[in-house]
XYZ file of C-alpha atoms in Angstrom:
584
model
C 1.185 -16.662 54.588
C 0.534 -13.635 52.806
C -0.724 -10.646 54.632
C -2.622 -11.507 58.062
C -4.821 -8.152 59.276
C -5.589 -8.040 62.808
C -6.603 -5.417 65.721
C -3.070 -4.034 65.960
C -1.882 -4.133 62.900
C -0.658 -5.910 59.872
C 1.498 -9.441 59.786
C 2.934 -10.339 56.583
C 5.241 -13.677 55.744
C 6.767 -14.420 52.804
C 8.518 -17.559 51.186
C 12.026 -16.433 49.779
C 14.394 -19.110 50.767
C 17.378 -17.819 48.994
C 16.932 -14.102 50.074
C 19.724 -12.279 51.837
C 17.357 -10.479 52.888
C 13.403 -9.446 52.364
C 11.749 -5.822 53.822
C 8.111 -5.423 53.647
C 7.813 -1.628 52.064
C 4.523 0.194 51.710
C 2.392 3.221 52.502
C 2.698 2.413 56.563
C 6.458 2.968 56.034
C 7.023 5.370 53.002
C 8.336 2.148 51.082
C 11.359 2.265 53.020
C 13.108 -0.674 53.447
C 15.171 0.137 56.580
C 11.716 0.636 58.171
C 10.581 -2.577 57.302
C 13.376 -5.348 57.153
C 11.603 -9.181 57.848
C 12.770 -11.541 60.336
C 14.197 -14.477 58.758
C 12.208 -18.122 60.095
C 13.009 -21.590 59.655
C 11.879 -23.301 55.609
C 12.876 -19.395 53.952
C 10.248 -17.634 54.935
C 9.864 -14.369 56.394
C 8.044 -12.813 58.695
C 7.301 -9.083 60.224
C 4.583 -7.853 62.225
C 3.689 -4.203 60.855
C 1.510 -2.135 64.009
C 1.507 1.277 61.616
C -0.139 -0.801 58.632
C -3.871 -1.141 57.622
C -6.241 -2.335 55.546
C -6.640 -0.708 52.405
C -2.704 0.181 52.089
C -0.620 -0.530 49.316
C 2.577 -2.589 49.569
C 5.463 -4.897 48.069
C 8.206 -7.154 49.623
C 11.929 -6.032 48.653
C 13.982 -8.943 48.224
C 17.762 -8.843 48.145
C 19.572 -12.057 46.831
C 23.237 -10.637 46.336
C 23.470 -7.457 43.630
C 19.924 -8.143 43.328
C 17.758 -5.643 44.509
C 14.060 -6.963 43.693
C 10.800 -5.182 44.366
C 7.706 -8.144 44.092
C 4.370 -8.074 44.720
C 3.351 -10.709 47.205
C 2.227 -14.225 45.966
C -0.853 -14.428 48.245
C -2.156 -11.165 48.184
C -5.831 -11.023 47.392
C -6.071 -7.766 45.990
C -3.900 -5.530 43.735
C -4.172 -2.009 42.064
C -3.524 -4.203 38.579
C -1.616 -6.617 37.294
C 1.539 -4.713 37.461
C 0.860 -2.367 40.493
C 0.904 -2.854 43.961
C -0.365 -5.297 46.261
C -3.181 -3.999 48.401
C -4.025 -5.190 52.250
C -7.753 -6.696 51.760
C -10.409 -6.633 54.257
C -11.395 -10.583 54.375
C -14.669 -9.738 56.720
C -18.122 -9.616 54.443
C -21.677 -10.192 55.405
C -23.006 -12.405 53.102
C -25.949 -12.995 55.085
C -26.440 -16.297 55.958
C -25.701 -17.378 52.699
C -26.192 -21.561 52.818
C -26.736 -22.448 49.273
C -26.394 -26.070 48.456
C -25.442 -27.174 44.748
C -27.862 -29.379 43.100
C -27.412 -32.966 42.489
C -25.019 -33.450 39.860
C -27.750 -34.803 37.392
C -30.361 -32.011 37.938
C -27.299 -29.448 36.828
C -27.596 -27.237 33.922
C -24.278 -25.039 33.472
C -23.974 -22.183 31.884
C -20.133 -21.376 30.954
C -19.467 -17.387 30.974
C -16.601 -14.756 30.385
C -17.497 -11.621 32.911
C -15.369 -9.303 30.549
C -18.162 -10.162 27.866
C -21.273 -11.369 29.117
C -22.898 -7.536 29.644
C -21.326 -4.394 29.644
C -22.228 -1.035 30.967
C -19.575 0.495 29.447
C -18.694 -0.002 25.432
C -14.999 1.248 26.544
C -14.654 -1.105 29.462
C -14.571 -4.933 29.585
C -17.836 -6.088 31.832
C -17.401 -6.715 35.515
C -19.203 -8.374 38.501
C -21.810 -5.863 38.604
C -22.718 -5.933 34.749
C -22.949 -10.069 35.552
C -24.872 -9.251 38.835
C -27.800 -7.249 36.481
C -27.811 -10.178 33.558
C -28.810 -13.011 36.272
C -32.478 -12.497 36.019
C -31.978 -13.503 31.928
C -30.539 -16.118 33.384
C -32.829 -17.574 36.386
C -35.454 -17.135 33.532
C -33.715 -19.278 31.504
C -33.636 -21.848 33.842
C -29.678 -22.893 34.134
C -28.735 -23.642 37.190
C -24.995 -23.085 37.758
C -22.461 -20.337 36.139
C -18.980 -21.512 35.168
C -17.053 -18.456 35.145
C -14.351 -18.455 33.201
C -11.256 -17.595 34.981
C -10.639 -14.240 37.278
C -7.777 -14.198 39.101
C -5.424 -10.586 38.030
C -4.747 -11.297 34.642
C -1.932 -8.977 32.339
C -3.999 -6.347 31.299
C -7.662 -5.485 31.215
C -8.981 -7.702 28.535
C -8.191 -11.136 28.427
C -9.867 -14.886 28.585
C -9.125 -15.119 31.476
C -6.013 -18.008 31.112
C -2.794 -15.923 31.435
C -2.910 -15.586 35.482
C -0.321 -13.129 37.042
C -1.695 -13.286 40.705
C -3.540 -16.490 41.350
C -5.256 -15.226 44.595
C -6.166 -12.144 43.843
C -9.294 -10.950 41.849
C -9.320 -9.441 38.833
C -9.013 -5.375 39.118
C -11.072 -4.690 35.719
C -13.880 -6.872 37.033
C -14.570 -4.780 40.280
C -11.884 -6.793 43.119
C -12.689 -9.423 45.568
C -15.166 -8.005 47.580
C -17.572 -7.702 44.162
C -16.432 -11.389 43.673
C -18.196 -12.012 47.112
C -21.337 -9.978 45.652
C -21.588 -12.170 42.649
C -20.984 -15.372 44.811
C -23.718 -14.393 47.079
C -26.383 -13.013 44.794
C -26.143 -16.560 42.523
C -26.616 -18.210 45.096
C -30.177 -16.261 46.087
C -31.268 -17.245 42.785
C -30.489 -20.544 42.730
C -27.136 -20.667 40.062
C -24.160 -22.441 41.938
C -20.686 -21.055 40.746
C -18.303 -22.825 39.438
C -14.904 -21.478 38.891
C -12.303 -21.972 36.373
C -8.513 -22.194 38.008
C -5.429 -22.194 36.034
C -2.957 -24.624 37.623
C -1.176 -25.843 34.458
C 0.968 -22.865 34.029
C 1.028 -19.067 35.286
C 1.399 -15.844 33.765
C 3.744 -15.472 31.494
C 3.330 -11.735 31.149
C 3.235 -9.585 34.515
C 4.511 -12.600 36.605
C 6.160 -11.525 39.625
C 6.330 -15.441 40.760
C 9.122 -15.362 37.842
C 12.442 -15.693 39.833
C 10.904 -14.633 42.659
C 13.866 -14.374 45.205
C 16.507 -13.803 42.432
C 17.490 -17.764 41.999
C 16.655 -19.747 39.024
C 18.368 -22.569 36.989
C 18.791 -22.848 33.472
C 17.547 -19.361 32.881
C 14.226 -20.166 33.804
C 11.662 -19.605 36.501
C 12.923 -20.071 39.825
C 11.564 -21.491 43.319
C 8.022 -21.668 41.884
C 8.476 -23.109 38.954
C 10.343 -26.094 37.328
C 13.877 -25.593 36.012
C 14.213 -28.647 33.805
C 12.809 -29.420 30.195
C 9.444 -29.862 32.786
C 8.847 -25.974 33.001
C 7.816 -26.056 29.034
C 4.160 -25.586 28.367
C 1.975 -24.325 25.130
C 1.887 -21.134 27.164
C 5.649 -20.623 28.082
C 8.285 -21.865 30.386
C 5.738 -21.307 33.410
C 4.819 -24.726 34.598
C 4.959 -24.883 38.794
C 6.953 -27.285 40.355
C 4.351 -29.927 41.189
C 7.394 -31.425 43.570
C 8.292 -28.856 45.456
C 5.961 -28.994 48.623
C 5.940 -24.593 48.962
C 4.571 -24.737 45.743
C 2.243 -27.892 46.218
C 0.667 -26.099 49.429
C 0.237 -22.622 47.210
C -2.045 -24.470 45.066
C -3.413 -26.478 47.382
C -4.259 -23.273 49.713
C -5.432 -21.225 46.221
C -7.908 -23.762 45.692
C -9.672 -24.198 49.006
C -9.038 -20.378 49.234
C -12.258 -20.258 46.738
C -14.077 -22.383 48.927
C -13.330 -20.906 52.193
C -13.436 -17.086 51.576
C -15.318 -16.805 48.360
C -17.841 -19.699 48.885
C -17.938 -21.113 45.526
C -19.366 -24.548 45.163
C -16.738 -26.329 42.253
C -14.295 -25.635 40.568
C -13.524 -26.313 36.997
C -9.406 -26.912 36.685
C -8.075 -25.910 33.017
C -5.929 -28.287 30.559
C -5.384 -30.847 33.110
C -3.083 -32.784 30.406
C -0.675 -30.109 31.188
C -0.469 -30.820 34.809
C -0.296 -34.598 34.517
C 1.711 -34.580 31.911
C 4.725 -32.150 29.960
C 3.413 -32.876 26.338
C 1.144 -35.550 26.672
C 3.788 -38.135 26.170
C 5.894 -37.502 29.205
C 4.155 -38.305 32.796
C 4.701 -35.335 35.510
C 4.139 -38.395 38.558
C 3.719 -34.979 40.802
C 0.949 -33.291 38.943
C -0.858 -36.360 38.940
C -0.402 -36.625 42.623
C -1.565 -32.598 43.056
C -4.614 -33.141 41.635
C -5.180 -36.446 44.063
C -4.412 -34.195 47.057
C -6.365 -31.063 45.904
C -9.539 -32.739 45.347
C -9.444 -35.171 48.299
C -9.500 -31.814 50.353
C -12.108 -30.178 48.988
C -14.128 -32.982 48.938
C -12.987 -33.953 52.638
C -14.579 -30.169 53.411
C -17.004 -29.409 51.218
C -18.475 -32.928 50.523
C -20.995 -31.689 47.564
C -18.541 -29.546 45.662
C -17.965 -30.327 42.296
C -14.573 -30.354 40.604
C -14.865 -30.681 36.782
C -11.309 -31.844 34.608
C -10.966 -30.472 31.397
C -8.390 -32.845 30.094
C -9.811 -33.784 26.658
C -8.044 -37.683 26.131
C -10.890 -39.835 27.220
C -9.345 -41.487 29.936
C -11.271 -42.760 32.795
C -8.670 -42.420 35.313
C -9.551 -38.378 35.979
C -13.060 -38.950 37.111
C -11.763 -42.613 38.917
C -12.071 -42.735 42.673
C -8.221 -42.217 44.226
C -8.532 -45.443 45.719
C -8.483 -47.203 42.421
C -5.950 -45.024 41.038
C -7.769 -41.976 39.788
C -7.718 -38.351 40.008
C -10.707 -38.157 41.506
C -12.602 -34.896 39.523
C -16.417 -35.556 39.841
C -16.416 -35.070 36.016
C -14.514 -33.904 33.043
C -15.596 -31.979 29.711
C -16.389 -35.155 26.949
C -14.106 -34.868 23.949
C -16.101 -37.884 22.782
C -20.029 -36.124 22.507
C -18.697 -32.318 21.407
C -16.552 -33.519 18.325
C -18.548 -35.891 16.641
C -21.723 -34.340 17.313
C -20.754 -30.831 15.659
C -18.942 -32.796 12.917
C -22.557 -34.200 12.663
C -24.343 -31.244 12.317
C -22.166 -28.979 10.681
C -21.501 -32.077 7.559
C -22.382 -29.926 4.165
C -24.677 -32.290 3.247
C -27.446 -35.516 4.534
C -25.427 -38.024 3.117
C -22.080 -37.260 5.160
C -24.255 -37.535 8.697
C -23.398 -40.409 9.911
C -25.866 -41.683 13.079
C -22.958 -43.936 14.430
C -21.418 -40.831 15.747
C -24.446 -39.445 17.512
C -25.162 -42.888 18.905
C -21.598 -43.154 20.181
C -21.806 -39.838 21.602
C -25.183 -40.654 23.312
C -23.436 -43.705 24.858
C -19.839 -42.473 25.976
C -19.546 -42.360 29.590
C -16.437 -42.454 32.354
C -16.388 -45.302 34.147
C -19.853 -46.445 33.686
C -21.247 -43.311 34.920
C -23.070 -41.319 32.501
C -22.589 -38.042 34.966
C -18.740 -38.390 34.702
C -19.069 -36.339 31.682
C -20.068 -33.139 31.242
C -21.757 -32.712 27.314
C -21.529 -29.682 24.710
C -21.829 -27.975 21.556
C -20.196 -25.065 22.676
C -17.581 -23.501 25.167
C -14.527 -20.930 24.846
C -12.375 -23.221 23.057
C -14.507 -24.842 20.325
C -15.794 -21.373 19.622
C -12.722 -20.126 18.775
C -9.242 -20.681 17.830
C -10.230 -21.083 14.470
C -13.535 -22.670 14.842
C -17.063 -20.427 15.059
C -20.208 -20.589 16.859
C -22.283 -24.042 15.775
C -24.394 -21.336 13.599
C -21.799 -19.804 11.757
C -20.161 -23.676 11.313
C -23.068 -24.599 9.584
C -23.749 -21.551 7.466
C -20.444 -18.438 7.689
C -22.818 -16.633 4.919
C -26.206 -17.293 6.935
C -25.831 -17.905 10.621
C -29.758 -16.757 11.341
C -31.075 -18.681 8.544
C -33.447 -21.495 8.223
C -30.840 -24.491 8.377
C -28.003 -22.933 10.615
C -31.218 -22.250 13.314
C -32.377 -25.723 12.704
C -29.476 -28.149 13.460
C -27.653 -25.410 15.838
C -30.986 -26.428 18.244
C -31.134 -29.736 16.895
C -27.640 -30.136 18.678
C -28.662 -27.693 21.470
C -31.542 -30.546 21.850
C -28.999 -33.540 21.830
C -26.732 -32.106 24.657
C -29.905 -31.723 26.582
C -31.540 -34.715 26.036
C -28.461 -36.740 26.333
C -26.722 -38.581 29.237
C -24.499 -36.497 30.935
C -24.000 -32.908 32.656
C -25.312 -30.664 30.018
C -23.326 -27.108 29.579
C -24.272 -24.288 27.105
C -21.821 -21.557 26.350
C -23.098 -17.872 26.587
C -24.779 -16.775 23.957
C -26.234 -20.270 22.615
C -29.424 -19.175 23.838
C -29.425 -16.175 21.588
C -28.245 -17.586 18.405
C -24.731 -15.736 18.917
C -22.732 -16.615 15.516
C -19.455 -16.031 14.736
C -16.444 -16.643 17.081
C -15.774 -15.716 20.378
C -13.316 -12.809 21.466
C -12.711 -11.033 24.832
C -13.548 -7.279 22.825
C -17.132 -8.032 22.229
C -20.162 -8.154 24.521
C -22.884 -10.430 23.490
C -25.598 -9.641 20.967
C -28.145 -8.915 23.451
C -30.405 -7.026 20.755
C -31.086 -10.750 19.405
C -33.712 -11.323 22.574
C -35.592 -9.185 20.458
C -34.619 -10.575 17.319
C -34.738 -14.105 17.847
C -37.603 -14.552 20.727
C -38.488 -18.149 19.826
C -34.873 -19.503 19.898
C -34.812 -18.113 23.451
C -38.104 -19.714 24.873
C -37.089 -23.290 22.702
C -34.056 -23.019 24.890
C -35.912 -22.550 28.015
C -38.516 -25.472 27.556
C -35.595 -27.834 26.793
C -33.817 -26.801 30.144
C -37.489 -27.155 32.087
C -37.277 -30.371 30.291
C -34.144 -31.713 31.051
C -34.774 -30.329 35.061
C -37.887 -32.202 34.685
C -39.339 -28.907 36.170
C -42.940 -29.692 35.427
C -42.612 -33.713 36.662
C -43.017 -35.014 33.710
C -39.821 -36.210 32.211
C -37.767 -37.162 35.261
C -35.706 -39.562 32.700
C -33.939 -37.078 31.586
C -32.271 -37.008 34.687
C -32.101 -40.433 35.195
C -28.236 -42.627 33.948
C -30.262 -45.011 31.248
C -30.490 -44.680 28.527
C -31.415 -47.263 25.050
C -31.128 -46.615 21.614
C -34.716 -47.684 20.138
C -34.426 -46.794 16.424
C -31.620 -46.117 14.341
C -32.393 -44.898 10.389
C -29.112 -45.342 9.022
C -30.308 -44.499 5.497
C -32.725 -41.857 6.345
C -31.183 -40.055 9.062
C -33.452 -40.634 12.179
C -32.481 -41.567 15.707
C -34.649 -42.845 18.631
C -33.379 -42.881 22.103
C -35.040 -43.733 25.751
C -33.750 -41.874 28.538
C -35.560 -42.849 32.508
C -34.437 -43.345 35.955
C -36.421 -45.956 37.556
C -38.939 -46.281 34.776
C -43.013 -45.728 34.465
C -45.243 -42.826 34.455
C -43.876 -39.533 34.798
C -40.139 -41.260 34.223
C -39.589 -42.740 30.712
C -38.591 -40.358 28.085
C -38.244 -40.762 24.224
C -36.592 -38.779 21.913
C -37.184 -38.616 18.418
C -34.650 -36.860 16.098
C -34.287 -36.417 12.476
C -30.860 -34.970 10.904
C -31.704 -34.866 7.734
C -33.776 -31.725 5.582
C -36.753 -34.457 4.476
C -39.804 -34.504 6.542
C -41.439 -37.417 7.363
C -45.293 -38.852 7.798
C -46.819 -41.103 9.910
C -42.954 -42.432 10.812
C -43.020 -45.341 12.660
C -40.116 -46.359 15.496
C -40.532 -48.783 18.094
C -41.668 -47.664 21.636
C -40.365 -48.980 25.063
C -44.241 -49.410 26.369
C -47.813 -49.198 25.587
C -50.115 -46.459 25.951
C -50.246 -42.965 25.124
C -46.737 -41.160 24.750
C -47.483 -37.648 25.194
C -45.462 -34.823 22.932
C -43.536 -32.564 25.593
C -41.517 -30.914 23.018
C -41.089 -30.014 19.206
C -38.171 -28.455 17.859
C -39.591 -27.900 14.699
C -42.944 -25.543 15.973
C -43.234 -22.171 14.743
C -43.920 -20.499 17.562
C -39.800 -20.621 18.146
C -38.762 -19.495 14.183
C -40.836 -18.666 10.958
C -37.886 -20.474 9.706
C -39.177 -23.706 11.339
C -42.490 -25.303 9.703
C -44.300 -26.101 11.975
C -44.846 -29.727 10.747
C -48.106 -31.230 12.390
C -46.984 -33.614 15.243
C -49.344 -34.439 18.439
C -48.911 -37.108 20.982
C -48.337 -41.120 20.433
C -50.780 -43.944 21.178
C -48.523 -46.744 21.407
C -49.350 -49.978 19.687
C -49.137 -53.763 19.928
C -46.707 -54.008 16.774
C -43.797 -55.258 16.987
C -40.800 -52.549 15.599
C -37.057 -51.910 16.056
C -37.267 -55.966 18.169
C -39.806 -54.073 20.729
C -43.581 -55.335 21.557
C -44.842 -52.033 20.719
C -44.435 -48.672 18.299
C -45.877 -45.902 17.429
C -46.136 -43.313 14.405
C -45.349 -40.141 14.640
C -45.197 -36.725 12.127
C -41.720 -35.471 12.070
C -40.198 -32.462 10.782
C -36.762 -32.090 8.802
C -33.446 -31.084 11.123
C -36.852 -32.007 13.904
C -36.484 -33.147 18.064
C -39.237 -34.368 19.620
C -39.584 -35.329 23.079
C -42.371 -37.541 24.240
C -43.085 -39.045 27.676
C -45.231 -40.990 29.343
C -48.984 -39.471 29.821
């Protein structure tokens, strides 16, 4: 399907099965349609083999469906002036130099989410593109995540955008350099050790710029046409633009659009948007064929590419998205946690001690998917909860003073939670710079605060060396267990174990205090004797002069019973403070 480049030429098919008749018009014909009239084949396609074409030309099918005279760019093209031009014939050949990156093990990931329009631009005028995302990897290899989540970039209306209003699903974003700088990105990541994951839009299309939209001429009920449903179905939050999940044309341009990213562009996951919407029209109302997409899509990815990852953003707690098809389930290797991001930044953005109540955080720590802590992937922040009337978790906690002493000090606080906790742990860009207020596709990060805000940047990189157990020493943060060992209802402190197998080098406590009182010689119990050696302090100087640097050194366990455990310890402990301690 779609345009097919080889030694003589240029073959192009289309599906328009309710055409009269469809000519392929472009620069290898002067867009004349006498020149380039299709041959009709079996299922509505159709089909013409073009010997004057080439790569690089522009083109567009002409479709006539009675008095309709149509001109529409082709669904599968990969490349397109913009989102209301032409269709251009890509070159599919790049070397990307024996480029044979594996992904990391699902619990050694730390993901980074991203917008490419925003992240770094060279240009004030201009939204950022590949390129400017190409120079800001080295701030990120130094930071230590180890896969991007870009937000999406198929050819969206316009230049600026999220990313979520998709007018050509396989083609590349023009603004953000086309798919050959796609390729660039996809292959430099991988030489630094970031996997990419990409967010796909499958719960609706367009609606601006959509030449999918009664693509042949017929429709039903004034709506969409062959690619879309016709019914009460097509209605989404976005417009009358859901596909028809039933239609098998439309099941296998999905279907193809998603290994497409795996084949061509060698991603390693992909991260599929709103899945509520495909599953379901409102929530209420099953869609048995979305469901069923979603079965199909990921069993052949993972049938192929047996270490992708495919994340669901879905949002209702329900098991049955991360559930192996044979029981059921959709089968996504994960989906984003509604149950750790809400009540953990109602948590730390509460006005005041009293309204912080530890049964959320502890219910956060312990939500999981099917018994499997890495069915989840855990956050503060991404596009959604920093926007759309909410803020950045520093701005949440203090509109008036987002760089000041408390927004700084439970913003890492929860930046140390989603770290520390079980789970795939995901920042959103910025976090690592203190980035306040709100997210919008117009501005580029604060980059200046690298400068400004030095310590918040290294406290974010000795968490992530932490929680990748990059020096040895705190594999348990990688491990599924995980035991809550103190819980200070009254005075706002929270112990937690985290370990794999257990032992030296494994088990990993974590000591946190939510409230603005510091504490002396605190005592908590402690999963085993010896010494427990301090790996990490939230609360050290050497990150803020807002923080105060309250005394705290390592643990020597003791043979007093605490919290119903054979031993404890005592520990200094700053207000809003994380520690991290670990065997010695």
């Amino acid at each position: 399907m779609g345009p097919m480049p080889h030694d003589s030429g240029v073959a192009f098919r289309v599906w328009a099965p309710n055409a009269d008749r469809v000519s392929v018009v472009g620069d290898f014909n002067d867009w004349d349609a006498g020149n380039g009239a299709m041959e009709a084949e079996p299922g509505g396609c159709w089909y013409r083999d073009c010997a004057e074409a080439v790569i690089g030309d522009q083109y567009k099918y002409e479709i006539v469906n009675g008095d309709q005279v149509l001109r529409r760019v082709d669904p599968r093209v990969r490349e397109v002036v913009n989102s209301v031009g032409n269709g251009i014939v890509h070159d599919p050949d790049f070397d990307w130099q024996d480029d044979d990156f594996e992904i990391a093990n699902w619990n050694e990931l730390v993901i980074y989410e991203t917008h490419v329009g925003t992240f770094r631009r060279s240009d004030d005028d201009s939204p950022g593109d590949f390129e400017d995302l190409i120079a800001g990897l080295d701030h990120l290899k130094k930071l230590g995540v180890n896969a991007l989540q870009i937000m999406p970039i198929a050819e969206f209306a316009g230049d600026l955008s999220w990313g979520y209003n998709p007018a050509h699903i396989y083609a590349i974003e023009s603004a953000y350099g086309g798919p050959r700088q796609f390729k660039r990105l996809v292959r430099e990541a991988h030489r630094r050790g970031f996997a990419v994951i990409l967010d796909v839009v499958y719960n609706h299309f367009g609606p601006s710029d959509l030449d999918l939209w009664q693509f042949d001429g017929w429709h039903e009920n004034d709506k969409g046409g062959i690619y879309f449903y016709n019914d009460q179905r097509s209605t989404t939050p976005w417009g009358d633009t859901r596909p028809d999940y039933g239609r098998g044309e439309v099941r296998a341009f999905i279907r193809d659009n998603a290994m497409m990213w795996f084949d061509d562009y060698h991603v390693d996951g992909l991260r599929y948007d709103m899945t509520l919407y495909i599953r379901s029209v409102d929530g209420a109302q099953d869609i048995p064929d979305g469901w069923g997409l979603t079965q199909w899509v990921n069993r052949e990815i993972y049938e192929k590419y047996p270490k992708a990852i495919t994340i669901a953003e879905d949002l209702q707690n329900n098991d049955y998205l991360t559930k192996p098809q044979e029981d059921g389930g959709a089968g996504f290797s994960t989906q984003w946690d509604a149950g750790f991001v809400h009540p953990v930044r109602d948590v730390l953005i509460a006005p005041d001690d009293g309204a912080r109540d530890l049964h959320k955080i502890i219910g956060a720590l312990e939500h999981q998917y099917n018994g499997r802590p890495f069915q989840r992937v855990v956050y503060t922040e991404s596009h959604d909860e920093v926007a759309n009337g909410k803020s950045r978790v520093p701005s949440e906690i203090d509109e008036a003073d987002p760089d000041g002493r408390f927004a700084k000090k439970r913003s890492v606080l929860g930046a140390a939670l989603t770290l520390t906790a079980p789970g795939i742990p995901m920042l959103f860009q910025g976090q690592e710079l203190l980035q306040d207020g709100w997210f919008q596709d117009t501005e580029e990060l604060d980059w200046e605060n690298r400068e400004k805000y030095p310590g918040i940047l290294r406290l974010y990189r000795d968490l992530i060396a932490l929680r990748r157990n990059r020096e040895g020493q705190t594999r348990g943060l990688t491990g599924e267990r995980l035991q809550i060992l103190h819980a200070n209802h009254h005075d706002k402190v929270l112990a937690f174990r985290r370990w794999d197998q257990g032992g030296s080098d494994d088990d990993t406590v974590v000591l946190m205090n939510f409230s603005h009182t510091a504490f002396e010689a605190y005592r908590f119990g402690l999963p085993a004797d010896g010494k427990w050696t301090l790996r990490f302090n939230s609360d050290a100087e050497t990150y803020s002069d807002h923080f105060d640097g309250h005394p705290v050194g390592d643990i020597a366990a003791e043979e007093h019973r605490y919290d119903g455990l054979e031993f404890s310890g005592v520990s200094n402990l700053g207000a809003y403070a994380a520690l991290i301690f670990s065997k010695a």
